[in-house]
Amino acid sequence: MQKVPIVVLDFGSQYTQLIARRLREVGVYCEIYPYFEDLENIKSKEPQGIIFSGGPASVYDPDAPRVDKRIYDLNIPILGICYGMQLIATDFGGEVIRALEHEYGKAKLYIDKPSPLFEGTKDGQVVWMSHSDKVVKLPQGFERIAHTDNSPYAAIADEKRKIYALQFHPEVSHTEEGTKILENFARRICNVTSKWDMGHFAKEQIEKIRKEVGEDKVLCALSGGVDSSVVTALLYEAIGDRLIPVFVDNGLLRAGEREKVEHVFKNMLQVPLVVIDGKEQFMEALKGVTDPEEKRKRIGHTFIELFEKEARKHKDVKYLAQGTLYPDVIESVSVKGPSETIKSHHNVGGLPEWMKFELIEPLRELFKDEVRKLGLELGLPKEMVYRHPFPGPGLAIRILGEVTPESLELVRKADTILLEEIKAHGLYEKLWQSFAVLLNVKSVGVMGDKRTYENTVALRIVESSDGMTATFAHIPHHILEHISNRIINEVDGINRVVYDITSKPPGTIEWE
Ligand code: XMP
């Protein structure tokens, strides 16, 4: 059995996964268990340190989550965060009160006593608080090591027993030196020396998948996007030809997209990719449709029809692999324990009953940037791993009005020019997305002394960290001017280019 240097016990905080993520960032391997995990099982992992996460409960709630107190006798260093701190304080005879006001937001942390926990971090560092209850009397053997203006006991420690507790959340990005504090706990206090990286993650997942899948077959839909590409590469590495990766060319892709996907998977990685040419079916389904939701629905149905037809050809499929990421997991790890209440967004809702295979979601603990690292580890090219998101319904939702071969051609050409220029000016990596939208607006123009009456393209270029909110990018005017000139000169049928200056909210990123 694999040793787990740091065990994180989850008390239901929405940030529990972030603790794991921060530790992974600094190369410390950890696993998350529900707070009621059997002590023998925890011991069998031979942990060098244990972290108690935060959580929504109050230690005064009648059914407040508690730990098996024998955990304190294991002589393993412990770090309690927020609820974890209050629990430690009460377990050791300190006093916690229900504060009338919720303290929420940034605060400055002043270090009162040097501690290995704060080694290399500065006095007055910004930390992030989110709590109601607070410790008012220290338990025996503990002393205060830091405070903020509102929390006299922002950090406490029993250096002898190596038990530490923080009122603030070191795992959230608003806590300036939070990662360093977690790293200090692992490396300086728990003496974890082992180094862990995405290569290890890949190896572990591959072994896990092999064990789980056995001799069965796994189906997956490859879109060419980062997540499904990484899942495909990972699964292929694990089970080889027992993976059936299906790529549906819906005719709504950007220029050269199908060729790129085929090149990477068939030629470079030697994956036996099944490519379905569905262009005609999708065009047929979209004929005469202008309503955005109707477009999405029809595209979804057509995709499922084609995917199902392919699946029927393979007899012994037992699993469906999906690129669900941690942010897609709706409910965070809950106090009842991860396996009971985590639900995930997955797109099998529309699949017929017989196709509701068991799910394999190897990326469900990861964040997007970690998936990218994993992709590189698996040999995917950098361009593929760092590409902008592209929606499932493709260019169809970037054409306002009916999707026709002509409108597709126009938006595709404009999009290609836009992307070329964004890359040429070194902007691609700084942006969340940049694409062209073909409007159903015609306007009068003049070109070479001649009147024109042609189409309009809007440029949608946004910055975002997760796609949930976004701001339009402040692209220098001379670059916009150059893009506009190129589109109008090179794309027959477009005589006007406008720039979308709407942020999200209130706008969405895609126009439909
Ligand atoms: P919106 O338009 O809702 O988009 O602001 C947020 C992010 O999601 C992408 N998007 C989709 N991705 N299937 C996808 O896989 C879809 O149907 C879809 N619709 C929007 C969008 O490109 C943006 O990054």
Coordinates of C-alpha atoms and ligand atoms in Angstrom, one line a residue:
M1 CA 0.0 0.0 0.0
Q2 CA 1.2 3.5 -0.8
K3 CA 2.2 5.7 2.1
V4 CA 0.4 9.0 2.4
P5 CA 2.7 11.7 3.9
I6 CA -0.2 14.1 4.7
V7 CA -3.7 13.0 5.5
V8 CA -6.4 15.7 5.2
L9 CA -9.5 15.1 7.3
D10 CA -12.5 16.7 5.8
F11 CA -15.1 18.5 8.0
G12 CA -17.1 19.8 5.0
S13 CA -15.4 23.0 4.0
Q14 CA -15.8 24.1 0.4
Y15 CA -12.0 24.6 0.5
T16 CA -10.9 21.2 1.5
Q17 CA -9.8 20.3 -2.1
L18 CA -7.8 23.5 -2.2
I19 CA -5.7 22.3 0.8
A20 CA -4.8 19.2 -1.3
R21 CA -4.1 21.4 -4.4
R22 CA -1.7 23.7 -2.5
L23 CA 0.2 20.7 -1.1
R24 CA 0.4 19.2 -4.6
E25 CA 1.8 22.5 -5.9
V26 CA 4.7 22.2 -3.6
G27 CA 5.3 18.5 -4.3
V28 CA 3.7 17.0 -1.2
Y29 CA 1.4 14.1 -1.7
C30 CA -1.8 14.0 0.3
E31 CA -5.1 12.3 0.4
I32 CA -8.5 13.5 1.7
Y33 CA -10.6 11.4 4.0
P34 CA -13.9 12.1 5.7
Y35 CA -13.5 13.2 9.3
F36 CA -15.0 9.9 10.5
E37 CA -12.4 7.7 8.6
D38 CA -11.5 4.7 10.6
L39 CA -8.4 5.3 12.7
E40 CA -6.8 2.0 11.7
N41 CA -7.1 2.9 8.1
I42 CA -5.5 6.3 8.7
K43 CA -2.7 4.6 10.6
S44 CA -2.2 2.2 7.7
K45 CA -1.3 5.1 5.4
E46 CA 1.7 5.9 7.8
P47 CA 1.0 9.6 7.6
Q48 CA 3.7 12.1 8.8
G49 CA 1.1 14.8 9.3
I50 CA -2.6 15.3 9.6
I51 CA -4.7 18.3 8.7
F52 CA -8.2 19.0 9.9
S53 CA -10.0 21.1 7.4
G54 CA -12.5 23.9 8.0
G55 CA -16.2 23.2 8.0
P56 CA -19.6 24.9 8.2
A57 CA -20.6 23.5 11.6
S58 CA -20.2 25.0 15.0
V59 CA -18.5 22.9 17.7
Y60 CA -21.6 23.6 19.8
D61 CA -24.0 22.0 17.3
P62 CA -25.4 18.8 18.8
D63 CA -24.3 16.8 15.8
A64 CA -21.0 18.7 15.2
P65 CA -18.5 16.5 13.4
R66 CA -15.8 15.2 15.8
V67 CA -12.7 13.1 15.5
D68 CA -11.8 9.9 17.2
K69 CA -9.7 11.4 20.0
R70 CA -7.2 8.6 19.9
I71 CA -5.9 10.5 16.8
Y72 CA -4.1 12.8 19.3
D73 CA -2.2 9.9 20.8
L74 CA -0.6 8.9 17.5
N75 CA 2.2 11.4 18.0
I76 CA 1.7 12.7 14.5
P77 CA 1.8 16.5 14.0
I78 CA -1.6 18.0 13.4
L79 CA -2.7 21.3 11.8
G80 CA -6.3 22.5 12.4
I81 CA -7.8 25.1 10.0
C82 CA -10.8 27.2 11.1
Y83 CA -13.3 24.6 12.3
G84 CA -10.3 22.3 12.7
M85 CA -8.9 24.8 15.1
Q86 CA -12.0 25.2 17.2
L87 CA -12.2 21.4 17.4
I88 CA -8.7 21.1 18.7
A89 CA -9.2 24.0 21.1
T90 CA -12.3 22.3 22.7
D91 CA -10.8 18.8 22.6
F92 CA -7.9 20.1 24.7
G93 CA -10.0 22.1 27.2
G94 CA -9.8 25.5 25.7
E95 CA -12.8 27.7 25.2
V96 CA -14.6 28.6 22.0
I97 CA -17.4 31.1 21.8
R98 CA -20.0 31.7 19.2
A99 CA -19.1 35.2 17.8
L100 CA -22.1 37.4 17.1
E101 CA -20.5 38.6 13.9
H102 CA -19.1 36.5 11.1
E103 CA -15.6 37.7 10.3
Y104 CA -15.2 37.5 6.6
G105 CA -12.4 38.8 4.4
K106 CA -8.8 39.9 4.5
A107 CA -6.9 40.7 7.7
K108 CA -3.2 41.3 8.5
L109 CA -1.4 38.7 10.5
Y110 CA 1.1 39.7 13.1
I111 CA 3.5 37.1 14.3
D112 CA 3.9 36.9 18.1
K113 CA 6.4 34.1 18.4
P114 CA 8.7 32.5 15.9
S115 CA 7.4 29.2 14.8
P116 CA 8.5 26.8 12.0
L117 CA 5.0 27.2 10.6
F118 CA 5.7 30.8 9.6
E119 CA 9.4 30.4 8.7
G120 CA 10.2 32.5 5.6
T121 CA 6.9 34.4 5.7
K122 CA 6.6 38.1 6.6
D123 CA 5.0 39.8 9.6
G124 CA 1.9 41.7 8.5
Q125 CA 1.1 39.2 5.7
V126 CA -2.5 39.3 4.4
V127 CA -4.6 36.3 5.5
W128 CA -8.2 35.4 4.7
M129 CA -10.8 34.8 7.4
S130 CA -14.2 33.3 7.2
H131 CA -15.5 32.2 10.6
S132 CA -18.1 32.9 13.3
D133 CA -16.9 30.9 16.3
K134 CA -13.6 31.8 17.8
V135 CA -11.2 30.6 20.4
V136 CA -11.2 32.8 23.5
K137 CA -9.3 30.7 26.0
L138 CA -6.2 28.7 25.1
P139 CA -6.1 25.0 25.9
Q140 CA -3.3 23.9 28.2
G141 CA 0.0 23.6 26.6
F142 CA -0.8 25.9 23.7
E143 CA 0.4 29.4 23.1
R144 CA -0.5 32.1 20.7
I145 CA 1.9 32.4 17.8
A146 CA 0.0 35.1 15.8
H147 CA -2.9 37.5 15.9
T148 CA -4.9 39.8 13.7
D149 CA -6.8 43.0 14.8
N150 CA -10.0 41.0 15.3
S151 CA -8.6 37.6 16.3
P152 CA -6.3 37.5 19.3
Y153 CA -5.7 33.8 18.6
A154 CA -5.3 33.7 14.8
A155 CA -2.6 31.0 15.2
I156 CA -1.9 28.9 18.2
A157 CA 0.6 26.1 18.8
D158 CA 1.7 23.4 21.1
E159 CA 5.2 23.1 19.8
K160 CA 6.0 20.2 22.1
R161 CA 3.2 18.0 20.8
K162 CA 3.4 19.6 17.4
I163 CA -0.2 20.6 17.2
Y164 CA -1.0 23.8 15.4
A165 CA -4.2 25.6 14.6
L166 CA -5.1 28.5 12.4
Q167 CA -8.2 30.6 12.5
F168 CA -7.7 31.8 8.9
H169 CA -7.6 29.8 5.7
P170 CA -4.1 29.2 4.3
E171 CA -5.4 27.3 1.3
V172 CA -7.3 30.1 -0.4
S173 CA -5.4 32.4 -2.8
H174 CA -6.3 35.5 -0.8
T175 CA -3.9 34.3 1.9
E176 CA -0.7 35.7 0.5
E177 CA 1.7 33.2 2.0
G178 CA -0.7 30.4 2.6
T179 CA 1.0 27.9 0.4
K180 CA 4.3 28.5 2.2
I181 CA 2.6 28.0 5.6
L182 CA 1.2 24.6 4.4
E183 CA 4.6 23.7 2.9
N184 CA 6.2 24.6 6.2
F185 CA 3.8 22.3 8.1
A186 CA 4.6 19.4 5.8
R187 CA 8.4 19.9 5.3
R188 CA 9.6 21.6 8.5
I189 CA 7.2 20.2 11.1
C190 CA 6.2 16.8 9.6
N191 CA 9.6 16.3 7.9
V192 CA 8.1 15.2 4.7
T193 CA 11.0 14.9 2.2
S194 CA 9.4 12.9 -0.6
K195 CA 8.7 14.8 -3.8
W196 CA 5.5 14.3 -5.7
D197 CA 4.6 15.7 -9.2
M198 CA 2.2 15.2 -12.0
G199 CA 4.3 12.3 -13.3
H200 CA 3.4 10.4 -10.1
F201 CA -0.2 11.4 -10.5
A202 CA -0.2 9.9 -14.0
K203 CA 1.4 6.7 -12.8
E204 CA -1.1 6.3 -9.9
Q205 CA -4.1 7.0 -12.1
I206 CA -2.9 4.6 -14.7
E207 CA -2.5 1.8 -12.2
K208 CA -5.9 2.6 -10.7
I209 CA -7.6 2.6 -14.0
R210 CA -5.9 -0.7 -15.0
K211 CA -7.1 -2.3 -11.8
E212 CA -10.7 -1.0 -12.1
V213 CA -11.2 -1.7 -15.7
G214 CA -9.6 -5.1 -15.8
E215 CA -10.3 -6.7 -19.2
D216 CA -13.3 -4.5 -20.0
K217 CA -13.7 -1.8 -22.6
V218 CA -14.0 1.9 -22.1
L219 CA -15.7 4.4 -24.4
C220 CA -14.9 8.1 -24.5
A221 CA -15.8 11.0 -26.5
L222 CA -12.9 13.1 -27.7
S223 CA -13.7 16.7 -28.5
G224 CA -10.2 17.9 -29.1
G225 CA -10.5 20.2 -26.0
V226 CA -7.9 20.0 -23.2
D227 CA -9.9 17.8 -20.7
S228 CA -11.1 15.1 -23.1
S229 CA -7.7 15.0 -24.8
V230 CA -6.0 14.4 -21.5
V231 CA -8.5 11.7 -20.5
T232 CA -8.0 10.0 -23.8
A233 CA -4.2 10.1 -23.5
L234 CA -4.4 8.8 -19.9
L235 CA -6.8 6.0 -20.7
Y236 CA -4.9 4.9 -23.7
E237 CA -1.7 4.7 -21.7
A238 CA -3.5 2.6 -19.1
I239 CA -5.5 0.2 -21.2
G240 CA -4.4 0.6 -24.8
D241 CA -6.7 -0.7 -27.4
R242 CA -9.5 -1.5 -24.9
L243 CA -10.2 2.2 -25.1
I244 CA -12.6 3.3 -27.8
P245 CA -12.1 7.0 -28.3
V246 CA -14.7 8.6 -30.6
F247 CA -14.3 11.9 -32.3
V248 CA -17.4 13.3 -34.0
D249 CA -16.7 15.8 -36.7
N250 CA -19.8 17.9 -36.6
G251 CA -18.8 20.3 -39.3
L252 CA -18.9 23.1 -36.7
L253 CA -15.2 23.0 -35.9
R254 CA -12.6 25.7 -36.5
A255 CA -10.4 25.6 -39.5
G256 CA -8.0 22.6 -39.5
E257 CA -9.4 21.3 -36.1
R258 CA -10.2 17.7 -37.2
E259 CA -6.8 17.4 -38.9
K260 CA -5.0 18.6 -35.8
V261 CA -6.9 16.1 -33.6
E262 CA -6.2 13.2 -36.0
H263 CA -2.6 14.1 -36.3
V264 CA -2.0 14.3 -32.5
F265 CA -4.0 11.1 -31.6
K266 CA -3.5 8.9 -34.6
N267 CA 0.0 9.8 -35.7
M268 CA 1.8 11.1 -32.6
L269 CA 0.2 9.0 -29.9
Q270 CA -0.9 6.0 -32.1
V271 CA -4.4 6.0 -30.5
P272 CA -6.9 4.0 -32.5
L273 CA -9.2 7.0 -32.9
V274 CA -12.7 6.4 -34.3
V275 CA -13.5 9.5 -36.4
I276 CA -17.2 9.9 -37.4
D277 CA -18.0 12.3 -40.2
G278 CA -21.3 13.8 -39.1
K279 CA -21.2 17.0 -41.1
E280 CA -24.3 16.2 -43.1
Q281 CA -26.4 15.1 -40.2
F282 CA -25.6 18.2 -38.2
M283 CA -26.3 20.5 -41.2
E284 CA -29.6 18.7 -41.7
A285 CA -30.5 19.1 -38.1
L286 CA -29.7 22.8 -38.1
K287 CA -31.6 23.6 -41.2
G288 CA -33.9 26.7 -40.7
V289 CA -33.1 26.9 -37.0
T290 CA -32.3 30.3 -35.6
D291 CA -33.2 30.0 -31.9
P292 CA -30.0 29.5 -29.8
E293 CA -31.5 26.9 -27.4
E294 CA -33.0 25.0 -30.2
K295 CA -29.6 24.9 -31.9
R296 CA -28.0 23.6 -28.8
K297 CA -30.6 20.9 -28.3
R298 CA -30.5 19.7 -31.9
I299 CA -26.7 19.5 -31.8
G300 CA -26.8 17.6 -28.6
H301 CA -29.3 15.1 -30.0
T302 CA -27.4 14.6 -33.2
F303 CA -24.2 14.0 -31.3
I304 CA -25.9 11.4 -29.1
E305 CA -27.4 9.7 -32.1
L306 CA -24.0 9.3 -33.8
F307 CA -22.2 8.4 -30.6
E308 CA -24.8 5.7 -29.8
K309 CA -24.6 4.3 -33.3
E310 CA -20.9 3.9 -32.8
A311 CA -21.3 2.4 -29.3
R312 CA -23.6 -0.3 -30.6
K313 CA -20.8 -1.6 -32.7
H314 CA -18.8 -2.5 -29.6
K315 CA -20.2 -5.3 -27.5
D316 CA -18.5 -5.4 -24.2
V317 CA -18.2 -1.7 -23.2
K318 CA -18.6 -1.3 -19.4
Y319 CA -17.3 2.2 -18.8
L320 CA -17.6 5.7 -20.1
A321 CA -14.6 8.0 -19.4
Q322 CA -15.2 11.7 -18.9
G323 CA -13.1 14.7 -18.3
T324 CA -15.0 16.1 -15.3
L325 CA -12.7 18.5 -13.4
Y326 CA -12.9 19.5 -9.8
P327 CA -14.7 22.8 -10.4
D328 CA -17.4 20.8 -12.3
V329 CA -18.1 18.9 -9.2
I330 CA -21.2 20.7 -8.0
E331 CA -21.2 19.9 -4.3
S332 CA -18.0 20.2 -2.6
V333 CA -16.8 17.4 -0.3
S334 CA -19.5 17.3 2.4
V335 CA -19.5 16.4 6.0
K336 CA -21.2 13.2 5.3
G337 CA -18.1 12.1 3.4
P338 CA -17.1 12.5 -0.2
S339 CA -18.6 9.4 -1.6
E340 CA -22.1 10.0 -0.4
T341 CA -22.8 13.5 -1.6
I342 CA -20.5 14.5 -4.4
K343 CA -22.5 14.9 -7.5
S344 CA -20.8 15.8 -10.8
H345 CA -21.8 17.5 -13.9
H346 CA -21.6 15.1 -16.6
N347 CA -23.1 15.1 -20.0
V348 CA -24.7 11.6 -19.9
G349 CA -28.1 13.1 -19.2
G350 CA -29.2 12.8 -22.7
L351 CA -27.8 9.3 -23.2
P352 CA -30.2 6.4 -23.7
E353 CA -30.7 4.1 -20.7
W354 CA -28.6 1.2 -22.2
M355 CA -25.6 3.6 -22.6
K356 CA -25.5 4.7 -19.0
F357 CA -22.2 2.9 -18.4
E358 CA -20.2 3.2 -15.2
L359 CA -18.2 6.4 -15.2
I360 CA -14.5 6.9 -15.0
E361 CA -13.5 10.4 -14.1
P362 CA -9.8 10.4 -13.5
L363 CA -9.5 14.3 -13.5
R364 CA -12.2 14.9 -10.9
E365 CA -9.7 16.1 -8.2
L366 CA -7.8 18.4 -10.5
F367 CA -8.0 22.0 -11.4
K368 CA -7.5 23.2 -15.0
D369 CA -3.9 24.2 -14.7
E370 CA -3.1 20.8 -13.1
V371 CA -4.8 19.0 -16.0
R372 CA -2.6 21.0 -18.4
K373 CA 0.5 19.8 -16.5
L374 CA -0.8 16.3 -16.7
G375 CA -1.4 16.6 -20.4
L376 CA 2.2 17.6 -21.0
E377 CA 3.4 14.7 -18.8
L378 CA 1.4 12.4 -21.1
G379 CA 3.1 13.7 -24.2
L380 CA 0.4 16.0 -25.5
P381 CA 1.8 18.9 -27.5
K382 CA 1.9 22.3 -25.7
E383 CA -0.5 23.9 -28.3
M384 CA -3.1 21.4 -27.5
V385 CA -2.7 21.6 -23.7
Y386 CA -2.8 25.4 -23.6
R387 CA -5.6 26.0 -26.0
H388 CA -8.6 28.2 -25.3
P389 CA -11.9 26.5 -24.4
F390 CA -14.2 25.8 -27.3
P391 CA -17.9 25.1 -26.8
G392 CA -19.4 21.7 -27.7
P393 CA -21.9 23.2 -30.1
G394 CA -19.0 24.8 -31.9
L395 CA -19.3 27.6 -34.4
A396 CA -23.1 27.1 -34.6
I397 CA -23.5 29.3 -31.5
R398 CA -21.1 31.9 -33.0
I399 CA -23.4 32.4 -36.0
L400 CA -26.5 34.4 -35.1
G401 CA -29.3 33.2 -37.2
E402 CA -29.3 30.2 -39.4
V403 CA -26.2 28.1 -39.8
T404 CA -25.4 27.5 -43.4
P405 CA -22.3 26.3 -45.3
E406 CA -21.7 30.0 -46.3
S407 CA -22.1 31.4 -42.8
L408 CA -19.8 28.8 -41.4
E409 CA -17.2 29.6 -44.0
L410 CA -17.3 33.3 -43.1
V411 CA -17.0 32.9 -39.4
R412 CA -14.3 30.3 -39.8
K413 CA -12.1 32.6 -42.0
A414 CA -12.6 35.6 -39.7
D415 CA -11.8 33.4 -36.7
T416 CA -8.6 32.1 -38.3
I417 CA -7.3 35.6 -38.9
L418 CA -8.2 36.7 -35.4
L419 CA -6.4 33.8 -33.9
E420 CA -3.3 34.3 -36.1
E421 CA -3.0 37.9 -35.0
I422 CA -3.6 37.2 -31.3
K423 CA -0.9 34.6 -31.4
A424 CA 1.5 36.8 -33.5
H425 CA 1.2 39.6 -30.9
G426 CA 1.9 37.2 -28.0
L427 CA -1.5 37.6 -26.5
Y428 CA -2.9 34.1 -26.8
E429 CA -1.7 32.8 -23.4
K430 CA -2.9 35.9 -21.6
L431 CA -6.5 35.4 -22.7
W432 CA -9.3 33.1 -21.8
Q433 CA -10.8 33.1 -25.2
S434 CA -10.7 35.1 -28.4
F435 CA -13.1 34.4 -31.3
A436 CA -15.2 35.9 -34.0
V437 CA -19.0 36.0 -34.0
L438 CA -20.9 36.3 -37.3
L439 CA -23.9 38.7 -36.7
N440 CA -27.1 38.6 -38.6
V441 CA -26.6 42.2 -39.4
K442 CA -25.8 43.6 -42.8
S443 CA -24.6 47.1 -43.3
V444 CA -23.6 49.5 -46.0
G445 CA -19.9 50.1 -46.7
V446 CA -17.7 51.4 -49.4
M447 CA -14.7 49.5 -50.9
G448 CA -12.8 50.8 -53.9
D449 CA -15.4 53.4 -54.7
K450 CA -18.1 50.8 -54.7
R451 CA -21.0 50.4 -52.4
T452 CA -21.1 47.2 -50.4
Y453 CA -23.9 45.7 -48.4
E454 CA -22.3 42.8 -46.4
N455 CA -22.1 41.0 -43.1
T456 CA -20.7 42.1 -39.7
V457 CA -18.3 40.3 -37.5
A458 CA -18.0 40.9 -33.8
L459 CA -14.7 40.1 -32.0
R460 CA -15.1 38.5 -28.6
I461 CA -11.8 38.6 -26.7
V462 CA -12.0 38.1 -22.9
E463 CA -9.9 37.5 -19.8
S464 CA -11.1 35.2 -17.1
S465 CA -9.8 32.7 -14.7
D466 CA -12.6 30.2 -14.8
G467 CA -15.2 31.3 -17.4
M468 CA -17.7 32.1 -14.6
T469 CA -17.0 35.8 -14.8
A470 CA -15.0 37.6 -17.5
T471 CA -13.9 41.0 -18.6
F472 CA -13.4 42.1 -22.2
A473 CA -9.7 42.4 -22.9
H474 CA -8.2 45.8 -23.4
I475 CA -6.5 45.0 -26.7
P476 CA -4.4 47.9 -28.0
H477 CA -6.3 49.7 -30.7
H478 CA -3.6 49.3 -33.3
I479 CA -3.9 45.5 -33.0
L480 CA -7.7 45.7 -33.3
E481 CA -7.3 48.0 -36.3
H482 CA -4.9 45.5 -38.0
I483 CA -7.3 42.6 -37.3
S484 CA -10.2 44.5 -38.7
N485 CA -8.3 45.5 -41.8
R486 CA -7.3 41.9 -42.4
I487 CA -10.7 40.5 -42.0
I488 CA -12.4 43.0 -44.3
N489 CA -9.7 42.7 -46.9
E490 CA -9.4 38.9 -46.8
V491 CA -12.9 37.7 -46.2
D492 CA -15.3 38.2 -49.0
G493 CA -18.7 38.9 -47.6
I494 CA -17.6 40.9 -44.5
N495 CA -17.5 44.7 -44.6
R496 CA -17.7 45.6 -40.9
V497 CA -15.9 44.5 -37.7
V498 CA -17.0 45.6 -34.3
Y499 CA -15.5 45.0 -30.8
D500 CA -17.6 43.5 -28.0
I501 CA -17.0 45.5 -24.8
T502 CA -19.4 43.6 -22.6
S503 CA -18.1 41.9 -19.5
K504 CA -19.7 38.8 -17.9
P505 CA -22.0 39.4 -16.1
P506 CA -24.1 40.9 -17.6
G507 CA -23.1 39.4 -20.9
T508 CA -22.2 35.8 -21.4
I509 CA -19.0 34.9 -23.2
E510 CA -20.6 33.2 -26.1
W511 CA -23.3 35.1 -27.9
E512 CA -25.8 32.3 -27.9
Ligands
XMP1 P1 -20.8 31.5 -21.4 O1 -21.2 31.8 -22.8 O2 -21.9 30.7 -20.6 O3 -19.6 30.5 -21.5 O4 -20.3 32.7 -20.7 C1 -18.7 30.2 -20.4 C2 -17.6 29.3 -20.9 O5 -18.2 28.0 -21.3 C3 -18.0 27.8 -22.7 N1 -19.3 27.2 -23.2 C4 -19.4 25.9 -23.5 N2 -18.6 24.8 -23.4 N3 -20.3 23.4 -24.1 C5 -19.1 23.6 -23.7 O6 -18.3 22.6 -23.6 C6 -21.2 24.4 -24.3 O7 -22.4 24.2 -24.6 C7 -20.7 25.7 -23.9 N4 -21.3 26.9 -23.9 C8 -20.4 27.8 -23.5 C9 -17.7 29.1 -23.3 O8 -16.9 29.0 -24.5 C10 -17.0 29.8 -22.2 O9 -15.6 29.4 -22.2

